[in-house]
Coordinates of C-alpha atoms and ligand atoms in Angstrom, one line a residue:
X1 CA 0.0 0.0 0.0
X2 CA 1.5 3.7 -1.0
X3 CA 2.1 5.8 1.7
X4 CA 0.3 8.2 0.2
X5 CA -2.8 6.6 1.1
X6 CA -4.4 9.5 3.1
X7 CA -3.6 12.5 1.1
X8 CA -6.2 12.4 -1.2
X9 CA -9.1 12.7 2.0
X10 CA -6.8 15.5 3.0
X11 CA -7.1 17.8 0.1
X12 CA -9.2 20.9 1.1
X13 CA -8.9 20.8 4.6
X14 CA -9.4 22.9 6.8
X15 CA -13.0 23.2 5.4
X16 CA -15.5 25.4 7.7
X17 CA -18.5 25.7 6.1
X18 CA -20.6 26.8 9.3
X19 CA -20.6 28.5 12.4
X20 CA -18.4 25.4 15.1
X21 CA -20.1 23.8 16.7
X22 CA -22.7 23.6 14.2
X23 CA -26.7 23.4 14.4
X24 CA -26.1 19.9 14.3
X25 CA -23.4 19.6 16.5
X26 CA -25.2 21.2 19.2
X27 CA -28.6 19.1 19.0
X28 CA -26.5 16.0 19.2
X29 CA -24.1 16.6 21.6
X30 CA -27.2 18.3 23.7
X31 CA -28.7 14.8 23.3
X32 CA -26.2 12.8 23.9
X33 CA -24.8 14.6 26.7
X34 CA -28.5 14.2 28.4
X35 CA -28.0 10.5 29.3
X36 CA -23.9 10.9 29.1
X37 CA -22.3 12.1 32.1
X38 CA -18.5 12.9 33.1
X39 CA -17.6 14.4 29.7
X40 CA -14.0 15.7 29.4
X41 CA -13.3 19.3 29.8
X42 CA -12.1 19.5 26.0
X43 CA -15.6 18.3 24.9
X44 CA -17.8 20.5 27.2
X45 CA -15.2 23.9 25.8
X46 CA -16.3 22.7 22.1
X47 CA -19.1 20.1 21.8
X48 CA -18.6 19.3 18.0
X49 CA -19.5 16.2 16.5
X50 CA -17.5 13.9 14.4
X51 CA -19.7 11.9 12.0
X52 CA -16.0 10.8 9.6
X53 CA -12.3 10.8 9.8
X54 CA -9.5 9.0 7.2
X55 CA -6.2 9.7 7.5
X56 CA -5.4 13.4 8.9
X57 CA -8.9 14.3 8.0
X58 CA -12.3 14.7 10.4
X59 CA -15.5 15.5 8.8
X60 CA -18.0 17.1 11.9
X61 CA -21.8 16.3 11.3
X62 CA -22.2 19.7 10.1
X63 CA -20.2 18.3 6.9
X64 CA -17.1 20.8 8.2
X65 CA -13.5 19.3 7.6
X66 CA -11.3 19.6 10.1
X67 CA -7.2 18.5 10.3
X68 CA -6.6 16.2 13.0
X69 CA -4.0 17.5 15.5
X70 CA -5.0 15.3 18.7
X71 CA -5.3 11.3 17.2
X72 CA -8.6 10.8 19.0
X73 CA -6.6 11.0 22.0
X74 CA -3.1 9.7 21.2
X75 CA -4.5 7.2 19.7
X76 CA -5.4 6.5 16.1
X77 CA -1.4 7.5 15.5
X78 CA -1.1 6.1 11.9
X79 CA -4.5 7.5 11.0
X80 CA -8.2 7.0 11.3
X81 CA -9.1 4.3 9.8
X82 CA -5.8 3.0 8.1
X83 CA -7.1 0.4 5.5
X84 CA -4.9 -2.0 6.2
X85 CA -5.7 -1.6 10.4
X86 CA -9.3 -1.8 9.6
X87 CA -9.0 -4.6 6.7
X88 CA -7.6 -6.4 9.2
X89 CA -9.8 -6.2 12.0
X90 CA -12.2 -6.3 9.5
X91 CA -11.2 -10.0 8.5
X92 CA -11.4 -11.5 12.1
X93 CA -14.5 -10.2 13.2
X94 CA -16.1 -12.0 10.6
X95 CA -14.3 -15.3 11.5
X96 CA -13.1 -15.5 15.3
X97 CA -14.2 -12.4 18.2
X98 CA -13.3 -14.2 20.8
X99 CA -11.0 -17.1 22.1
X100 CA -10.6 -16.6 25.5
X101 CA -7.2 -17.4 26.5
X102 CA -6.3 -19.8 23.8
X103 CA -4.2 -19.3 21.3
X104 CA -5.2 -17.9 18.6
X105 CA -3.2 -17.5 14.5
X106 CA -3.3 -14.0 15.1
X107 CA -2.8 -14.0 18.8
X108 CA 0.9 -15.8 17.7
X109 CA 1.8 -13.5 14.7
X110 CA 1.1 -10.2 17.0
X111 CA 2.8 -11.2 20.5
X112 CA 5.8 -12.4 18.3
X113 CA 6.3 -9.0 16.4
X114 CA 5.5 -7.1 19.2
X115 CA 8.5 -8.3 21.5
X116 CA 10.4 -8.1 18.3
X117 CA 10.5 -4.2 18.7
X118 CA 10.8 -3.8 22.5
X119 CA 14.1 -3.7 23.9
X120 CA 15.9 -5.8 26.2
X121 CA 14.4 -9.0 27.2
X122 CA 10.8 -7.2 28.0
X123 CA 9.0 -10.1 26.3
X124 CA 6.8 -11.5 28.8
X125 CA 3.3 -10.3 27.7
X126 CA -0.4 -9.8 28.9
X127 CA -3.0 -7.9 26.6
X128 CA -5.7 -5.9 28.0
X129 CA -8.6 -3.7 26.4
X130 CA -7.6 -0.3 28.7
X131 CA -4.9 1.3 29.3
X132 CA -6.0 1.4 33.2
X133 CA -6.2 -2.1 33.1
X134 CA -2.6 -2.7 31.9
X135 CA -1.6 -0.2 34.9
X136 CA -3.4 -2.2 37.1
X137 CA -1.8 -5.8 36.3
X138 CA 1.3 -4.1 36.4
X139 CA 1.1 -2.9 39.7
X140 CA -0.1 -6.5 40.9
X141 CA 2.7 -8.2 38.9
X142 CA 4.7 -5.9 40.9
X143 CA 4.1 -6.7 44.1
X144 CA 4.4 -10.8 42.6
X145 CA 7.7 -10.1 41.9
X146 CA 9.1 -8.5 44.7
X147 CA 6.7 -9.4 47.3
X148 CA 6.6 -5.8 48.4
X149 CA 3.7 -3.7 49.0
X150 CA 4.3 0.3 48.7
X151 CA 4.5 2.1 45.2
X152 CA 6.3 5.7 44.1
X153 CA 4.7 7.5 41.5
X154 CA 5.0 11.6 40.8
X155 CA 2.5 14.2 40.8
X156 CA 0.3 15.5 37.7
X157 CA 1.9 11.9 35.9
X158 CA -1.8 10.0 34.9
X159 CA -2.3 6.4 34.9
X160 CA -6.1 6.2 34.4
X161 CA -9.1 6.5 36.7
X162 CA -9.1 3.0 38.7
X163 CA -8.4 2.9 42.1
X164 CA -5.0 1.7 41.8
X165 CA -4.6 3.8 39.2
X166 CA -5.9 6.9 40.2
X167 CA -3.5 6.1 44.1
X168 CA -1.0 6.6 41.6
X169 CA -1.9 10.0 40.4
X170 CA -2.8 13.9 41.4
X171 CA -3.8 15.6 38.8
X172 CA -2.7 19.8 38.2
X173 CA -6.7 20.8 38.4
X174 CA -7.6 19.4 41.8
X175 CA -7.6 15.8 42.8
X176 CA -10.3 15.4 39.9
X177 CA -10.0 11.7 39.5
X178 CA -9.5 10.2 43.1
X179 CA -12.4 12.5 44.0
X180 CA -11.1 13.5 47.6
X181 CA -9.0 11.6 49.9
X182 CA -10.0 8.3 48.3
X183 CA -6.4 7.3 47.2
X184 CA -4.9 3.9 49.0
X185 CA -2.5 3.3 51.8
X186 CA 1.1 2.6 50.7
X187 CA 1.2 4.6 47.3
X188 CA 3.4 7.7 47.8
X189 CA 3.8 10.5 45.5
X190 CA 6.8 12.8 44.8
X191 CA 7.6 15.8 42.1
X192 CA 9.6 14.7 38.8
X193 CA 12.2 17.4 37.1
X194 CA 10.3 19.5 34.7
X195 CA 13.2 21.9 33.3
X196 CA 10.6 24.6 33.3
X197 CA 9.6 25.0 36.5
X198 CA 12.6 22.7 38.5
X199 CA 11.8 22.1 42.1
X200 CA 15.7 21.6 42.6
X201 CA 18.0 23.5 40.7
X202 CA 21.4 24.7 40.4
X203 CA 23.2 28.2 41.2
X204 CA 22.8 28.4 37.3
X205 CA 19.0 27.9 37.6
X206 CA 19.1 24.8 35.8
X207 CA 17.7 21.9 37.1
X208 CA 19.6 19.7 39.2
X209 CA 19.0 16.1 38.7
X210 CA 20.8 14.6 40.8
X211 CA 18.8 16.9 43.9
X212 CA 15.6 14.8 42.4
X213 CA 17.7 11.2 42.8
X214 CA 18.9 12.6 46.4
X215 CA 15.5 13.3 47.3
X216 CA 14.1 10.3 46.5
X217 CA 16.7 8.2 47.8
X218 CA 16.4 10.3 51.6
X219 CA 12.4 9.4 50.6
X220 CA 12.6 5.5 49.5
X221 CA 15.0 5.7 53.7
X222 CA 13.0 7.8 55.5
X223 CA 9.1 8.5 54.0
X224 CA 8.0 4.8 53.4
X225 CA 7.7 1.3 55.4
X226 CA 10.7 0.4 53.7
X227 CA 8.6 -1.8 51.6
X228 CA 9.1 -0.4 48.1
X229 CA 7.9 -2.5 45.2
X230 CA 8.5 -0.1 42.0
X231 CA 8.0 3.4 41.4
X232 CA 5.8 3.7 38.6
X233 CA 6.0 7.1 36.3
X234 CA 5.4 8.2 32.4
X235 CA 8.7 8.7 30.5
X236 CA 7.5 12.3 30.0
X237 CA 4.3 13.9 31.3
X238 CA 1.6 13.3 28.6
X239 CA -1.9 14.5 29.6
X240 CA 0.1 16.7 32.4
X241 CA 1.3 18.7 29.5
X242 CA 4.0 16.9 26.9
X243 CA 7.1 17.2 29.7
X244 CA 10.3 16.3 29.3
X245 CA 12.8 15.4 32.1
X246 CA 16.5 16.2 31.7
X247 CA 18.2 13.4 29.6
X248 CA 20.4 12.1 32.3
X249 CA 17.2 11.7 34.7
X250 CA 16.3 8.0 33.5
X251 CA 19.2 6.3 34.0
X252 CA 19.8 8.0 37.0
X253 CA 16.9 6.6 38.3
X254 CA 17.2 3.2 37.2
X255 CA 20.2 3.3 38.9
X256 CA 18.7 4.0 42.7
X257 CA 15.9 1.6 41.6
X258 CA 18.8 -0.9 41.0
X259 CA 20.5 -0.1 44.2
X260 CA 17.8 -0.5 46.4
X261 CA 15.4 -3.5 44.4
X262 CA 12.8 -1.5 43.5
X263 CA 11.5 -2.4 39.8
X264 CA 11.2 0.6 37.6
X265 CA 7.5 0.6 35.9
X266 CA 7.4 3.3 33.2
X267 CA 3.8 3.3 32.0
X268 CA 4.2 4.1 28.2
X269 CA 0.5 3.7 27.3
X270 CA 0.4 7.7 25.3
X271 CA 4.1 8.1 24.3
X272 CA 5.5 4.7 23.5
X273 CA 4.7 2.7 19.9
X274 CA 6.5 5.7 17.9
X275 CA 4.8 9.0 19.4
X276 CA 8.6 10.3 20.1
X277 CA 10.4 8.5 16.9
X278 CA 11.4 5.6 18.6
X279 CA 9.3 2.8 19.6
X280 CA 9.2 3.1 23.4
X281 CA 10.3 6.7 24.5
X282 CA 12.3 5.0 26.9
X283 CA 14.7 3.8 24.4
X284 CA 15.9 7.6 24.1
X285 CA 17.5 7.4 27.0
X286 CA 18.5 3.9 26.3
X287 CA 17.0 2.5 29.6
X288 CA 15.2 -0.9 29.6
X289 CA 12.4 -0.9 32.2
X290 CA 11.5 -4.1 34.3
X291 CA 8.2 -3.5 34.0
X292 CA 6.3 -1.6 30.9
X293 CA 2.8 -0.3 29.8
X294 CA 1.3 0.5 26.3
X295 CA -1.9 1.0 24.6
X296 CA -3.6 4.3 22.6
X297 CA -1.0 4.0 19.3
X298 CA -1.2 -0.4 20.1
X299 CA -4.4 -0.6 17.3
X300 CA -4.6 2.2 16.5
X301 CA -7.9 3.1 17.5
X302 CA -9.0 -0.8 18.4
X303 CA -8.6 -1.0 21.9
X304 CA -5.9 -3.2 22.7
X305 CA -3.4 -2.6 25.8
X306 CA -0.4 -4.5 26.7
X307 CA 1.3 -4.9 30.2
X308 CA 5.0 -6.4 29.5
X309 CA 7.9 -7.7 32.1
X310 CA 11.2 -8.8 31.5
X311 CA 11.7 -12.3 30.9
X312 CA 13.3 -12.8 34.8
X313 CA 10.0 -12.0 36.0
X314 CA 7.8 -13.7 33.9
X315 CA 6.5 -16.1 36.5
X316 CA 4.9 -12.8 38.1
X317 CA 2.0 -13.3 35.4
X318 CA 1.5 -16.8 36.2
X319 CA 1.0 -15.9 40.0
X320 CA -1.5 -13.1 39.6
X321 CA -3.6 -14.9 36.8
X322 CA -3.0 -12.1 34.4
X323 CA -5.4 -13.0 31.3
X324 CA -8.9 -11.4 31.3
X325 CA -11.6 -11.3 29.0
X326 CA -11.5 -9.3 25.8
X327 CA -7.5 -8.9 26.5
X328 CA -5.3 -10.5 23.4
X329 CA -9.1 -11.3 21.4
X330 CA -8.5 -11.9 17.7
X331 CA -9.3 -8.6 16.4
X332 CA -7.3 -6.8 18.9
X333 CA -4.2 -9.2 18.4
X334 CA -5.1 -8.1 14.6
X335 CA -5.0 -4.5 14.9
X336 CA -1.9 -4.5 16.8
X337 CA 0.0 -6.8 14.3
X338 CA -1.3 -4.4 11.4
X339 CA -0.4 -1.5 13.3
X340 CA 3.7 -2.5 14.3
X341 CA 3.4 -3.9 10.6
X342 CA 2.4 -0.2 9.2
X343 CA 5.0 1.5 11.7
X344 CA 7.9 -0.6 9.8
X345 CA 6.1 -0.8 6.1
X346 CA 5.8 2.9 5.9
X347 CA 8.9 4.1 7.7
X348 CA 6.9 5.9 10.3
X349 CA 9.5 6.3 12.9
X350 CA 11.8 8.4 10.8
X351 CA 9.1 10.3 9.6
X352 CA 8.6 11.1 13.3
X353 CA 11.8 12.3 13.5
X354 CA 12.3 14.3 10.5
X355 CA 8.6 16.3 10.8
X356 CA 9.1 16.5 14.1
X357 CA 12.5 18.1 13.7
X358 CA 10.5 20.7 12.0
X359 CA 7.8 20.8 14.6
X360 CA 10.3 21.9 17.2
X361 CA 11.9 24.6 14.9
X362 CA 8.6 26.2 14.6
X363 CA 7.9 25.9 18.3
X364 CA 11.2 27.5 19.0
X365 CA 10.3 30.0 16.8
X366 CA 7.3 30.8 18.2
X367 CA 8.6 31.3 21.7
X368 CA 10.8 33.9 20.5
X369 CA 8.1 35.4 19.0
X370 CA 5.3 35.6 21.5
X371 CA 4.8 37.1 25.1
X372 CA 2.3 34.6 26.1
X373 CA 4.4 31.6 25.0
X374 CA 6.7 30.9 27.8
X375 CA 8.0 27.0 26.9
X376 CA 7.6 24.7 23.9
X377 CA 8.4 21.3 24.6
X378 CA 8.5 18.6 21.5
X379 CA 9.9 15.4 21.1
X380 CA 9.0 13.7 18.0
X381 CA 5.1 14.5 17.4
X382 CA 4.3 14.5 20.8
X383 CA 4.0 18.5 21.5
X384 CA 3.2 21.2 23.6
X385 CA 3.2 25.2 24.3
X386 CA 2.8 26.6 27.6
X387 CA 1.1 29.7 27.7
X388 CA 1.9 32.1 30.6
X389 CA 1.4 35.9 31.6
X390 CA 4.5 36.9 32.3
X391 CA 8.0 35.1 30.9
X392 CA 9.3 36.4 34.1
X393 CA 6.5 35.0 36.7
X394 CA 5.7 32.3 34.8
X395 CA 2.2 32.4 35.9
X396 CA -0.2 30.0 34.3
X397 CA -2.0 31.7 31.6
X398 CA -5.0 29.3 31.8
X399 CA -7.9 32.2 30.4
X400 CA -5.5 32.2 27.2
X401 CA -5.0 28.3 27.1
X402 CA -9.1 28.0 26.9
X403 CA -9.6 30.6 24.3
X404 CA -6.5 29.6 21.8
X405 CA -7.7 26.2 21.6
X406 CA -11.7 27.0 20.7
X407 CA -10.2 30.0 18.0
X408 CA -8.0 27.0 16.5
X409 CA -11.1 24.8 16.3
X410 CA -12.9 27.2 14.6
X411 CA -10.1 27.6 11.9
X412 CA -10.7 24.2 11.5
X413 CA -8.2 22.1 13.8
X414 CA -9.2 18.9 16.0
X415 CA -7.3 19.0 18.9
X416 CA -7.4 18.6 22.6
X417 CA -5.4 20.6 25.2
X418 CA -6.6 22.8 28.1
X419 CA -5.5 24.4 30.8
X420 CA -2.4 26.5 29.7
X421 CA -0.6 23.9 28.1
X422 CA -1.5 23.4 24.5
X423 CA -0.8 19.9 23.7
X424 CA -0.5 18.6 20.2
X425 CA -0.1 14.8 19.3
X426 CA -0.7 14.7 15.3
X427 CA -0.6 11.6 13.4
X428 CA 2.6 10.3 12.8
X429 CA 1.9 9.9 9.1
X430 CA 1.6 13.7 9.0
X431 CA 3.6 15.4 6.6
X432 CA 5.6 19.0 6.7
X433 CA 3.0 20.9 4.5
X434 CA 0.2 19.9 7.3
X435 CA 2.3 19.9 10.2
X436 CA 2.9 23.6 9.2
X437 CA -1.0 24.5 8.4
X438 CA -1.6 23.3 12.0
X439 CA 1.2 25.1 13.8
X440 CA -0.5 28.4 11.4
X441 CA -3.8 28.0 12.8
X442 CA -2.4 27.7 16.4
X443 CA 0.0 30.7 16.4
X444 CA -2.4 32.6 14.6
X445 CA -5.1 32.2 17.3
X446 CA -2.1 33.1 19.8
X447 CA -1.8 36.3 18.1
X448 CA -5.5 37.0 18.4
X449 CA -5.6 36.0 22.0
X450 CA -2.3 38.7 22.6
X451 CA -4.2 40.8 21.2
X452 CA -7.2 40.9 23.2
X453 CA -5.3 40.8 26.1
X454 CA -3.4 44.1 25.3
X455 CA -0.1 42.5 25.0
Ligands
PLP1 C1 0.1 7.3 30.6 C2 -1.3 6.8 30.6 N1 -1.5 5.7 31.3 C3 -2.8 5.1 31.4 C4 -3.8 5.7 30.8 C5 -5.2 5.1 30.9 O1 -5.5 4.5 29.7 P1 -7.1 4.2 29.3 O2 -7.8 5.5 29.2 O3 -7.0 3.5 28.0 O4 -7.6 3.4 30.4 C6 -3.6 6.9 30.0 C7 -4.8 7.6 29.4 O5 -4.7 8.7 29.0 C8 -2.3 7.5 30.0 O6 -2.1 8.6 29.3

């Protein structure tokens, strides 16, 4: 199949044809929204509805055309609706849905090729059909493993919205998703390095790394039982805003995990399968983790999740019953063969690397260039601005964050930040004509926002 195979639904776009959200928009999402409850911030800020999307492309019910800057939500990376993603799913759910546990033609092909492209000896496997539910066998396998019951995770990091999961997170806007002071005994939570904001730095106002690694080690002595099983973290801060750490922060802290037999559990479930321009973000840093999540990219939009171990402590899995249901059914094990297949067929990865090289030219650009735009962070297509009021205060320019992303959507762009981070995660198959046309419609609706604000 030509690589090409989405440009043709992208000619034309961005097409606005009505006033966003539409008529139609609005009755349905009204509708829907009667009976549906808990929608995301994003969606309440601009209730459009999609009725279409191939490629880079989203047609809104309204019959406006939109280009897609979000992936769902880091999720349909190589497109919507790849046709060889959806011929294949296509093809086993009109001959096996569901297997349970057995093996399975597909099931073979997929868990074969997938630990082909993880590092290391991370090759003992358990597919789920949520990302939270990968979290949450991790976190058990964890405690198999070492037979230890307390967990490390950092603040604003997100692992999903069960209990486990959501002990292992505190979101920026309020404790939103353990609703209170519901999170469990024994999970502990400490800051990460974000080079924009460092809680430790140097006399150079840098940030100082090895402060975080001190800290934590003084913590892992001092703040727990003593009863560590693995701190669990993203490799950068996804929905917390696209966050780097400092490029000598992973391996430093593999190295106090080492030192004191805590397994490191780096949940890659947004920015692994190629979001950065490799497969796990991790390998960036060139640091194999004991324990590792993914999902989103997986299918590609079929929801398929993985939770993986090394090879040492594969017997973990066996202990804690790992399988479940709809985990590793024939058209998920089909969508995430199609999907490592497409990553390789149509040289995805370096794509990632070279558009992206040109994503972060234009960010850098635009933080010269604006008041408002106090840090651009990009790493591959996995993106972000951080608005602020002053480059001096760095105060959160949260009023500006809201209004830049519903001006953008107007122009005709699909994406999802809020807050004052605007974060960008555009298909990988994205090219650097598009990539620009997005990065256009967003600094332009900057400009307008300076502009009401006087600056
Ligand atoms: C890093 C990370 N882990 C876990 C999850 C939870 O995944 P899911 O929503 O598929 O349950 C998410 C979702 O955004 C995520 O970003």
């Amino acid at each position: 199949m030509s690589k090409e195979w989405w440009k043709k639904s992208a000619e034309g776009i961005p097409e606005i044809k009505t006033d966003t959200p539409g008529v139609e928009s609005r009755r349905m999402h009204e509708s829907t929204a009667r009976y549906m409850k808990g929608l995301s911030s994003q969606v309440k800020l601009f209730p459009v509805c999609f009725a279409e999307g191939s490629g880079i492309a989203l047609t809104d019910v309204d019959g406006n055309r939109y280009l897609d800057f979000s992936s769902g939500i880091y999720v349909t990376s190589l497109g919507h609706c790849h046709p060889k993603i959806s011929e294949a799913v296509a093809h086993w759910a009109g001959r096996l849905m569901n297997a349970h546990d057995f093996s399975t033609p597909i099931k073979e092909k997929a868990l074969e090729k997938l630990v082909d492209v993880l590092p290391g000896d991370l090759n003992a496997v358990q597919l789920y059909s949520d990302g939270t539910a990968a979290v949450e066998a991790g976190i058990r396998a964890a405690r198999a493993v070492n037979n230890r019951q307390e967990f490390i995770s950092c603040f604003r990091d997100f692992h999903g919205k069960s209990m486990a999961a959501v002990s292992l997170a505190k979101m920026t806007r309020g404790d939103v998703y353990s609703y209170g002071a519901t999170r469990a005994p024994g999970f502990y939570m400490v800051p990460r390095p974000n080079p924009y904001r460092p809680d430790f730095a140097k006399p150079d106002g840098t940030i100082d790394t090895d402060a975080y690694i001190s800290f934590y080690e003084q913590f892992i002595q001092e703040g727990t039982v003593g009863n560590v099983s693995a701190f669990v973290l993203e490799p950068v801060q996804g929905w917390g805003g696209s966050i780097f750490p400092p490029d000598d922060f992973f391996p430093k802290l593999k190295s106090l995990c080492d030192k004191h037999s805590i397994l490191l559990f780096v949940d890659e479930v947004l920015a692994g399968m190629g979001r950065t321009g490799e497969w796990l973000c991790m390998d960036h840093w060139g640091v194999v983790p004991d324990i590792v999540t993914l999902g989103k990219s997986l299918g590609n939009g079929f929801p398929v999740t993985a939770m993986v171990v090394k090879e040492e402590y594969a017997d973990a899995l066996e202990k804690i019953s790992a399988s479940s249901s709809y985990g590793g059914n024939p058209m998920a094990c089909a969508a995430a063969l199609a999907s490592i297949e497409v990553i390789e067929e149509e040289d995805i990865l370096e794509n990632v690397r070279s558009v992206g090289a040109y994503f972060k030219r234009r960010l850098e650009a635009m933080l010269d260039a604006h008041p408002i735009v106090g840090d651009v962070k990009a790493k591959g297509f996995l993106l972000g601005v951080e608005l602020v009021k002053d480059k001096g205060t760095k105060e959160p320019f949260e009023e500006a964050g809201k209004l830049v992303y519903r001006k953008a959507f107007r122009k005709g762009l699909a994406w999802i930040p809020a807050g004052h981070i605007l974060r960008m995660s555009p298909p990988l198959i994205m090219d650097e004509h598009y990539a620009g046309m997005g990065l256009d419609m967003i600094e332009e609706s900057i400009a307008e926002v300076e502009k009401e604000f006087g600056y």
